[in-house]
PDB file of C-alpha atoms in Angstrom:
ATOM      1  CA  UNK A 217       0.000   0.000   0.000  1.00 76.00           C
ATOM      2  CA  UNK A 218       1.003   3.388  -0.563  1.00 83.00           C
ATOM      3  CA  UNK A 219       1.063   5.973   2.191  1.00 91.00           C
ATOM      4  CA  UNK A 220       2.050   9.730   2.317  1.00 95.00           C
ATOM      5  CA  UNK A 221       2.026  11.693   5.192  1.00 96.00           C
ATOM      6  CA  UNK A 222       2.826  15.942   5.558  1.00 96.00           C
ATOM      7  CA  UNK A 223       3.125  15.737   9.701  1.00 92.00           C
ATOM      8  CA  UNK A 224       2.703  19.270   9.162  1.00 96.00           C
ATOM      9  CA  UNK A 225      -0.886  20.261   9.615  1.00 94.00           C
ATOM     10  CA  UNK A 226      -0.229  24.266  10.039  1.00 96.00           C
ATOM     11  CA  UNK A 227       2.442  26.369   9.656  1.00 97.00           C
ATOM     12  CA  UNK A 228       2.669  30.676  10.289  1.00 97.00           C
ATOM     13  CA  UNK A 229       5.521  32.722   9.050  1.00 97.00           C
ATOM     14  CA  UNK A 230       6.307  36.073   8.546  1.00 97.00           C
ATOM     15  CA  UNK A 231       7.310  37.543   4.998  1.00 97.00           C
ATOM     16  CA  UNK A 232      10.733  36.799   4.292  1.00 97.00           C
ATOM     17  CA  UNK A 233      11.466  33.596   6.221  1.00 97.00           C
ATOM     18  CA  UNK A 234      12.632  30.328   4.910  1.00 97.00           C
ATOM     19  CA  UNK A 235      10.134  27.575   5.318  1.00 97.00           C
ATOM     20  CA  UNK A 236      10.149  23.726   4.669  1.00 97.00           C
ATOM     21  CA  UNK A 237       7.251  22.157   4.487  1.00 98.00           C
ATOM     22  CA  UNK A 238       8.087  17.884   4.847  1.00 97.00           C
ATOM     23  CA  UNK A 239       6.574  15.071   2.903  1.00 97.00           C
ATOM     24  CA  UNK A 240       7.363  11.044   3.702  1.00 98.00           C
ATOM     25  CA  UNK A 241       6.065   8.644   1.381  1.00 96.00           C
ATOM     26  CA  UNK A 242       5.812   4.739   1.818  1.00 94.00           C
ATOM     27  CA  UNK A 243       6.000   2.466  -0.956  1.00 90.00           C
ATOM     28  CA  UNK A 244       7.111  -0.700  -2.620  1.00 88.00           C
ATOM     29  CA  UNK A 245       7.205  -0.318  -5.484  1.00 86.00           C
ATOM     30  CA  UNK A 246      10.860   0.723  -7.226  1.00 86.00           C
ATOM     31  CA  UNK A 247       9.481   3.130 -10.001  1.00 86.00           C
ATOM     32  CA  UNK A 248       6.943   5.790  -9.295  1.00 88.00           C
ATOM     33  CA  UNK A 249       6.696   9.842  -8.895  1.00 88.00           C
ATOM     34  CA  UNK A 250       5.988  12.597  -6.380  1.00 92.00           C
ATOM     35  CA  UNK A 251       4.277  15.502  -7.017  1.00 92.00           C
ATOM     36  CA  UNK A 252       4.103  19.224  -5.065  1.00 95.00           C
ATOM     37  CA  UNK A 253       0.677  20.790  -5.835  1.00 95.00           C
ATOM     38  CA  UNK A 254      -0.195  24.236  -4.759  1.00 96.00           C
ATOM     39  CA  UNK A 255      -3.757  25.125  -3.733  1.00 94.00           C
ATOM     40  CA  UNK A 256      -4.115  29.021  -3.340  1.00 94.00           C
ATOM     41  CA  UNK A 257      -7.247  30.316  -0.898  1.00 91.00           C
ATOM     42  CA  UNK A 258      -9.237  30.679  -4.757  1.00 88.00           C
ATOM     43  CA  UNK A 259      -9.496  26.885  -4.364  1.00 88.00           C
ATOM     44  CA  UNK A 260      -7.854  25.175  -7.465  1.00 89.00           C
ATOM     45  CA  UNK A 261      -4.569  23.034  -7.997  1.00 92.00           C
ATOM     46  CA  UNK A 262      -1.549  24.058  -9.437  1.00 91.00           C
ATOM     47  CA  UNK A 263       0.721  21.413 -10.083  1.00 90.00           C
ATOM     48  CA  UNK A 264       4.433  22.971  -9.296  1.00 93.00           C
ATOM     49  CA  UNK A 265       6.703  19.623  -9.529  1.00 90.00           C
ATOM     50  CA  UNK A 266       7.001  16.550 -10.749  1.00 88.00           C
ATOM     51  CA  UNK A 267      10.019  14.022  -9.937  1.00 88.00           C
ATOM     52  CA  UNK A 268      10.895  10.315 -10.559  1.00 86.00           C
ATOM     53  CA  UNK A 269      12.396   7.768  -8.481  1.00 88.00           C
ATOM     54  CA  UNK A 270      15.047   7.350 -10.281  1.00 87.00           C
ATOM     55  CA  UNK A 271      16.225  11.466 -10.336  1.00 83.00           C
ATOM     56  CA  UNK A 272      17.542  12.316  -6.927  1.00 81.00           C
ATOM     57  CA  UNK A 273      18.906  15.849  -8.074  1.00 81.00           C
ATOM     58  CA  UNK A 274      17.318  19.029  -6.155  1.00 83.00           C
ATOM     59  CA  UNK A 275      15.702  20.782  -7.749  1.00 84.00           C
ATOM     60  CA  UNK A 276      15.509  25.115  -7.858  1.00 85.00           C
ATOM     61  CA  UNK A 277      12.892  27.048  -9.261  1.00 86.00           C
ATOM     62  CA  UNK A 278      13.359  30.542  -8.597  1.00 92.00           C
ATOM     63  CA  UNK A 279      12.158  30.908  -4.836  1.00 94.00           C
ATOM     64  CA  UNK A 280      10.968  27.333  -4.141  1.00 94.00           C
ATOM     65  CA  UNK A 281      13.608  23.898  -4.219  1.00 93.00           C
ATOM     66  CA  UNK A 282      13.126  20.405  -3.617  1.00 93.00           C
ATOM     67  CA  UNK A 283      14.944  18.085  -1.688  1.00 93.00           C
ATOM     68  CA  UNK A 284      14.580  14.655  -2.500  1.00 94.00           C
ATOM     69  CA  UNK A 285      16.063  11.918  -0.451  1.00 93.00           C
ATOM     70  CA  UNK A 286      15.370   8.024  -1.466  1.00 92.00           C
ATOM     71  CA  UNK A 287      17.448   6.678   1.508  1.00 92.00           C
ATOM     72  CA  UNK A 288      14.516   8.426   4.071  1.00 94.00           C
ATOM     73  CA  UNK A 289      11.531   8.338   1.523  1.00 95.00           C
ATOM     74  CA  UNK A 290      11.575  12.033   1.814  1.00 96.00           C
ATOM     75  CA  UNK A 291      10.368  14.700  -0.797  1.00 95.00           C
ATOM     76  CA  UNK A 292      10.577  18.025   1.227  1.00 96.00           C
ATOM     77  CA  UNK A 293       9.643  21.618  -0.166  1.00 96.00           C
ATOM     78  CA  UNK A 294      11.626  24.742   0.866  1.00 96.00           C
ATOM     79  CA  UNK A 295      10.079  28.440   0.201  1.00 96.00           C
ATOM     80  CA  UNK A 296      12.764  31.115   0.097  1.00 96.00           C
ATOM     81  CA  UNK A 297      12.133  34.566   1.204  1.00 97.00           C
ATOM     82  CA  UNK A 298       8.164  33.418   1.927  1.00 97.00           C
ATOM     83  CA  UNK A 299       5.752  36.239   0.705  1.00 97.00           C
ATOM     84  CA  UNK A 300       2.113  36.661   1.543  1.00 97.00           C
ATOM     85  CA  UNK A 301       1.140  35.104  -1.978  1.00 96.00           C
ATOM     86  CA  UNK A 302       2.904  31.778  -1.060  1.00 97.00           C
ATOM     87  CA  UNK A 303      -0.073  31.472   1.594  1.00 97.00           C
ATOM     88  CA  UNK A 304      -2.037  28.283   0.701  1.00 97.00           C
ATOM     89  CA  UNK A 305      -2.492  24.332   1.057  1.00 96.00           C
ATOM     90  CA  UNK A 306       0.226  22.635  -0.303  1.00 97.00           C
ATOM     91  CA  UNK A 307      -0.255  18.792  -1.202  1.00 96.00           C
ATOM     92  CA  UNK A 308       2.392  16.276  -1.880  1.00 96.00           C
ATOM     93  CA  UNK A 309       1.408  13.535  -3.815  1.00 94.00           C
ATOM     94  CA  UNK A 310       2.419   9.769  -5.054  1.00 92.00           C
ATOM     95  CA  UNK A 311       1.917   8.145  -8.500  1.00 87.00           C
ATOM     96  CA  UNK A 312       3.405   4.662  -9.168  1.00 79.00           C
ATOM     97  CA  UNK A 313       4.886   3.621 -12.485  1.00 70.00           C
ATOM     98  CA  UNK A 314       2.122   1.445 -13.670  1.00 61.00           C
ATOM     99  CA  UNK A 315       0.091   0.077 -16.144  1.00 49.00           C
ATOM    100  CA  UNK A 316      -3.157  -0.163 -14.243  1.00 55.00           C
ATOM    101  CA  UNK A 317      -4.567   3.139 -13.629  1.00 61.00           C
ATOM    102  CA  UNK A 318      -2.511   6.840 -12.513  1.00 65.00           C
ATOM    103  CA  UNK A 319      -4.086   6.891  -9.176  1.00 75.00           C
ATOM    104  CA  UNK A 320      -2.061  10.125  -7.172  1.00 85.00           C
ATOM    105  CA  UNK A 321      -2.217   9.233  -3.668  1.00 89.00           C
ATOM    106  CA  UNK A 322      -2.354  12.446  -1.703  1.00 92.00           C
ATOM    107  CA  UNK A 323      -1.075  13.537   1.790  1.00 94.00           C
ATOM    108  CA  UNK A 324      -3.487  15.071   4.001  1.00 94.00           C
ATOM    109  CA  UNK A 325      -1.987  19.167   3.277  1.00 95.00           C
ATOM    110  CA  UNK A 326       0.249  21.426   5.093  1.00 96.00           C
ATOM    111  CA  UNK A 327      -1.343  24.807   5.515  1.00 96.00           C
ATOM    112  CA  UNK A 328       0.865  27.531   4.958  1.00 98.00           C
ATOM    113  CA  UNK A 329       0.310  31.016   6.648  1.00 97.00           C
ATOM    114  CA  UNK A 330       2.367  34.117   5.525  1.00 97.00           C
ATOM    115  CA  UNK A 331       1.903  37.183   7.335  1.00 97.00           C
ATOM    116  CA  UNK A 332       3.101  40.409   6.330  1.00 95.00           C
TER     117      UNK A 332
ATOM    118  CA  UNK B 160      -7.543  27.581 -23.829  1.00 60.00           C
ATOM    119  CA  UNK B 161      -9.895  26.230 -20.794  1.00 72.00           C
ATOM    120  CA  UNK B 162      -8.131  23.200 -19.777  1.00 91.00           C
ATOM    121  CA  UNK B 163     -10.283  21.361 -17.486  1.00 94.00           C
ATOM    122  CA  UNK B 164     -14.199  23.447 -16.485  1.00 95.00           C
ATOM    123  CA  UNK B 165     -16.485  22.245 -13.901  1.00 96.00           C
ATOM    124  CA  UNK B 166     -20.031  22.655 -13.271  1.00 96.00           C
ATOM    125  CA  UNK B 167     -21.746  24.044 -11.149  1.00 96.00           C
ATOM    126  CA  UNK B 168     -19.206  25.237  -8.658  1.00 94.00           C
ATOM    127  CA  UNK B 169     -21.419  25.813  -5.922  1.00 95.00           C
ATOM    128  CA  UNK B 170     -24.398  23.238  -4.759  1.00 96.00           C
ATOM    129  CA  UNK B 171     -26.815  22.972  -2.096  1.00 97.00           C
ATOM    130  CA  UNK B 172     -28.501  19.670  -1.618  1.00 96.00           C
ATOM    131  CA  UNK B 173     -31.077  18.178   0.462  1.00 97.00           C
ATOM    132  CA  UNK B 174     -30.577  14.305   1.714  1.00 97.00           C
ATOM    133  CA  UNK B 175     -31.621  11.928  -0.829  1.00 97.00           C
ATOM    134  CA  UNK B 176     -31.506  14.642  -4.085  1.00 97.00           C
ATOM    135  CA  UNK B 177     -29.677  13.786  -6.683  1.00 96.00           C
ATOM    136  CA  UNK B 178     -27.266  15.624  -9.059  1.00 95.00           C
ATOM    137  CA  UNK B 179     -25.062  15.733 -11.757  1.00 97.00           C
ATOM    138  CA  UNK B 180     -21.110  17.201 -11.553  1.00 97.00           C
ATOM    139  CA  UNK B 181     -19.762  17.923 -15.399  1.00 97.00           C
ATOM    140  CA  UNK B 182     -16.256  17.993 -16.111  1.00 97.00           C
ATOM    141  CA  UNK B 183     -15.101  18.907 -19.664  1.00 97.00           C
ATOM    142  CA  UNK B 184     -11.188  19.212 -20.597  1.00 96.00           C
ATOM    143  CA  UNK B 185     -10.201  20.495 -23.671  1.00 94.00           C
ATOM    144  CA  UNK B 186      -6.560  19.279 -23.943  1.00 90.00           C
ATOM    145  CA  UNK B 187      -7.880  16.077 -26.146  1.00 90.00           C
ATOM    146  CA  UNK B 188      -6.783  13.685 -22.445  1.00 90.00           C
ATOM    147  CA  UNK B 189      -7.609  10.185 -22.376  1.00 89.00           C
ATOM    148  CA  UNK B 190      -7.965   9.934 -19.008  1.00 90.00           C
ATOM    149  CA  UNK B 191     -10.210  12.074 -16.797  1.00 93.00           C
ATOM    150  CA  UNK B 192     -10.548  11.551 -12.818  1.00 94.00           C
ATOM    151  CA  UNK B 193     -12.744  12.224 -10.087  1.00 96.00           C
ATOM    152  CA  UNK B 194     -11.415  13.194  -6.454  1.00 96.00           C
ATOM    153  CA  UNK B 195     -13.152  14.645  -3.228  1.00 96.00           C
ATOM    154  CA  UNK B 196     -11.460  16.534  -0.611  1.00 95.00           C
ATOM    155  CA  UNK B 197     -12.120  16.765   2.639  1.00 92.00           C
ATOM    156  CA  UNK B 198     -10.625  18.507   5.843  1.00 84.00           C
ATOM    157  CA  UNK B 199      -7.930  16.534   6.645  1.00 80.00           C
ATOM    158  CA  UNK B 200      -7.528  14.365   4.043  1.00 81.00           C
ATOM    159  CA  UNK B 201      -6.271  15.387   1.346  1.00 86.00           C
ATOM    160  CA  UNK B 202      -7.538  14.019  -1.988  1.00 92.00           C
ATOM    161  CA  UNK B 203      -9.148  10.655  -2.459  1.00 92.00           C
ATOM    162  CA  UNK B 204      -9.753   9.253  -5.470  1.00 92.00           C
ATOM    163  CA  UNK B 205     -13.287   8.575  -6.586  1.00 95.00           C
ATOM    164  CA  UNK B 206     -13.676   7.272  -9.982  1.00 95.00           C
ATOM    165  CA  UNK B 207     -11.641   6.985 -12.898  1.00 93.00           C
ATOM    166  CA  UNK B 208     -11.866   6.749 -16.525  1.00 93.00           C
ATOM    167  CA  UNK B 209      -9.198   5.345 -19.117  1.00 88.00           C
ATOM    168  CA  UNK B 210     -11.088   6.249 -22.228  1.00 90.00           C
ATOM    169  CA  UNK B 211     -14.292   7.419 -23.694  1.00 93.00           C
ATOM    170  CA  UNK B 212     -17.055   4.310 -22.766  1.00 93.00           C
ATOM    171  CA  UNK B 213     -14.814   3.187 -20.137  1.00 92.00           C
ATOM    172  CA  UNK B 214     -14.966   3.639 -16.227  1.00 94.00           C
ATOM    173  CA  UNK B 215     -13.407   2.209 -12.796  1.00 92.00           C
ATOM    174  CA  UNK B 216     -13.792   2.330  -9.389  1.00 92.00           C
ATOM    175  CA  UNK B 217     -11.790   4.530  -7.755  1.00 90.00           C
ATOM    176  CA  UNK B 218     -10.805   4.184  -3.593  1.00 89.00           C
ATOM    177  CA  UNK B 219     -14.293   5.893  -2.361  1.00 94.00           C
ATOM    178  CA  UNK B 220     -16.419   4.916  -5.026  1.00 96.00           C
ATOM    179  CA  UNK B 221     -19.870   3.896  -2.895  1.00 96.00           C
ATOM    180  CA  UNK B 222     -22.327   6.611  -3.401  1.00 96.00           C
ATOM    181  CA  UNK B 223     -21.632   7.718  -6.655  1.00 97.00           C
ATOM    182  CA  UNK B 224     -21.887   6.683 -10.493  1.00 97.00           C
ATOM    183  CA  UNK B 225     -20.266   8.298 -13.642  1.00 97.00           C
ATOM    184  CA  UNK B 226     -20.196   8.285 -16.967  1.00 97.00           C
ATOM    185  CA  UNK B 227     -18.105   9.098 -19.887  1.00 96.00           C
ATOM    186  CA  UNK B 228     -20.190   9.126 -23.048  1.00 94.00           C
ATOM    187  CA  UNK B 229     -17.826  11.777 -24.729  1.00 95.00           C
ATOM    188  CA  UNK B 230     -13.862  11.977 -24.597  1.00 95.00           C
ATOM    189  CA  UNK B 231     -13.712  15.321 -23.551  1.00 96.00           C
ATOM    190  CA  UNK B 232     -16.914  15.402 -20.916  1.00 97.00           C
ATOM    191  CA  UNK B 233     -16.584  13.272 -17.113  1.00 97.00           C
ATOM    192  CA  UNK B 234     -19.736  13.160 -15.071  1.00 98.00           C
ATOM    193  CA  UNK B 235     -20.188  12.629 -11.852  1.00 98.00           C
ATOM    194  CA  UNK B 236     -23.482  11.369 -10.367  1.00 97.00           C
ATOM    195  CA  UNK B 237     -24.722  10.915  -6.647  1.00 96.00           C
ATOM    196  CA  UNK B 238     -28.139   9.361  -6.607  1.00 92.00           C
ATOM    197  CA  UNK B 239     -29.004  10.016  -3.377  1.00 96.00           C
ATOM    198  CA  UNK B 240     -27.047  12.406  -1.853  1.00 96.00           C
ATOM    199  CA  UNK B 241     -26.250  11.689   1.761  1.00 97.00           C
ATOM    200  CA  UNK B 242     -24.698  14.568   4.638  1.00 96.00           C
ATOM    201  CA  UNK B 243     -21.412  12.554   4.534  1.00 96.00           C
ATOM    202  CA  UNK B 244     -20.940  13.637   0.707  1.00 97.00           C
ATOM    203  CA  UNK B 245     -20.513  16.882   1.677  1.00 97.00           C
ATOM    204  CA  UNK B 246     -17.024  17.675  -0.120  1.00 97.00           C
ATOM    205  CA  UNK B 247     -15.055  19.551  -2.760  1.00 96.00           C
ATOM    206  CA  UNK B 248     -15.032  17.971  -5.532  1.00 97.00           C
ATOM    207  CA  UNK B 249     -12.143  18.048  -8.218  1.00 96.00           C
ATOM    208  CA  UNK B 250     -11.914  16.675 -11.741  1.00 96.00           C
ATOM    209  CA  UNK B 251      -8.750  15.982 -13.302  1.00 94.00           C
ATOM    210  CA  UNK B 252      -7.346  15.134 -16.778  1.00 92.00           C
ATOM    211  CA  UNK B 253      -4.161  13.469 -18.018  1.00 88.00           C
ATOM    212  CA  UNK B 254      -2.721  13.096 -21.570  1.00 81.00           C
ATOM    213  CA  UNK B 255      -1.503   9.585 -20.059  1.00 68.00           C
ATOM    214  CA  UNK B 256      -1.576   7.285 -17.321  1.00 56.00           C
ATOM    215  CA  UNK B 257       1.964   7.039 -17.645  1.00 57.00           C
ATOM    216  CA  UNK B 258       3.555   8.565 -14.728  1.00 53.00           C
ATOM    217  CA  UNK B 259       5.444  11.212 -16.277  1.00 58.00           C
ATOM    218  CA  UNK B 260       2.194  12.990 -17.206  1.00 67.00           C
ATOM    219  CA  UNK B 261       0.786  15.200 -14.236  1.00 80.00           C
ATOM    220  CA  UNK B 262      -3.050  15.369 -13.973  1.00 86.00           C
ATOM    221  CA  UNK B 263      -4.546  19.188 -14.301  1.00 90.00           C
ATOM    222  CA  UNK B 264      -7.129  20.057 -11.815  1.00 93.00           C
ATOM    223  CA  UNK B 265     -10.070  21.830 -12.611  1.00 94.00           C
ATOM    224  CA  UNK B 266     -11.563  24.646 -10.421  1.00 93.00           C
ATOM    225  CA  UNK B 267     -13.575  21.952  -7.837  1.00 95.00           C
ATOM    226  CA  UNK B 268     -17.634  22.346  -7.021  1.00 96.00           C
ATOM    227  CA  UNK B 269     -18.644  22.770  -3.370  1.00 96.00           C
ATOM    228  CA  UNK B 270     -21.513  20.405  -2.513  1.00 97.00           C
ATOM    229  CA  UNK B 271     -23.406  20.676   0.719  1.00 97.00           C
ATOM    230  CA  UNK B 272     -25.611  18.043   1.794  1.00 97.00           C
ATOM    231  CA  UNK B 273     -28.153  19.321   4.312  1.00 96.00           C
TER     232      UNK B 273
END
């Protein structure tokens, strides 16, 4: 079965501050991919990341990076310099490599708070 | 360029209603999901299709039926709406079930049961 969990319900910053928001994923299988999704207070997801098992190379993207670790199942999100618009629910997510269906199994959200 | 509309976005019910969701992508995707999100919880899968005529069950499929008669339209169906399907509820569309292909969301319909 495949499990991910963001043990960060909430989280409150102030403009400017680093912040990492965590995501642990459980799984057999040996191929699959994580995703970061971004849902601002307007309600809809926008996908920001997509990696594969098999690419273990951070990733930077102007403010945001990923770090992902295979040896702790680990896929964690860091904001740079945090600004009010970065406020929202952020999702990781888990897709296997297969040929039955391209089920994303979610974690349950981190809420981040930015305040001016 | 749309990409994936849903309708209504808002909807009141009363227990044992029923209603249709539409979901309509215009990206020319094969395969076209339905998730519900609630507090907590993230996103659970719902139903599933792989192809125009074809549908599955997803991992909270009791309660609800769908049907995709057209590539480009998903519906969602709850025959008797119950409290406990009080959610948000997202479509999605891929190009692929291959992995490398991430799923765009659509806008999501609140649904209150009363």
């Amino acid at each position: 079965a495949q499990k991910v969990t963001q043990a960060q319900t909430e989280i409150s910053v102030v403009e400017k501050e680093d912040v990492t928001l965590d995501c642990v994923y459980e799984t057999r299988d040996t191929t699959y991919y994580l995703f970061w999704y971004k849902q601002p207070p307007s309600g809809e997801l926008v996908f920001l990341i997509r990696r594969n098992s098999f690419d273990e190379q951070n990733e930077i993207s102007g403010r945001y990076s990923w770090n992902f670790q295979k040896s702790t199942s680990s896929f964690n999100f860091t904001i740079t310099a945090s600004q009010v618009v970065d406020s929202a629910v952020y999702f990781c997510a888990l897709k296997r490599e297969s040929t039955s269906y391209g089920k994303l199994t979610f974690g349950q959200g981190t809420i981040l708070t930015v305040h001016p | 360029n749309a990409g994936v509309t849903q309708t209504p976005k808002f909807r009141v019910l009363k227990t044992g209603q029923s209603m249709t969701l539409l979901c309509a992508q215009d990206m020319n995707h094969e395969y076209m999901y339905w998730y519900r999100q609630d507090p907590g919880m993230g996103l659970r899968l719902i139903h599933y299709s792989v192809g125009e005529g074809t549908t599955a069950k997803g991992e909270v499929p009791d309660g609800y039926n769908v049907s995709r008669l057209k590539k480009q339209n998903f519906l969602l169906g709850l025959e008797s709406a119950a409290p406990s399907q009080t959610s948000v509820y997202f479509c999605a569309s891929s190009y692929s079930m291959g992995s490398s292909y991430e799923q765009y969301f659509g806008p999501g319909t609140r649904l209150t049961v009363t």
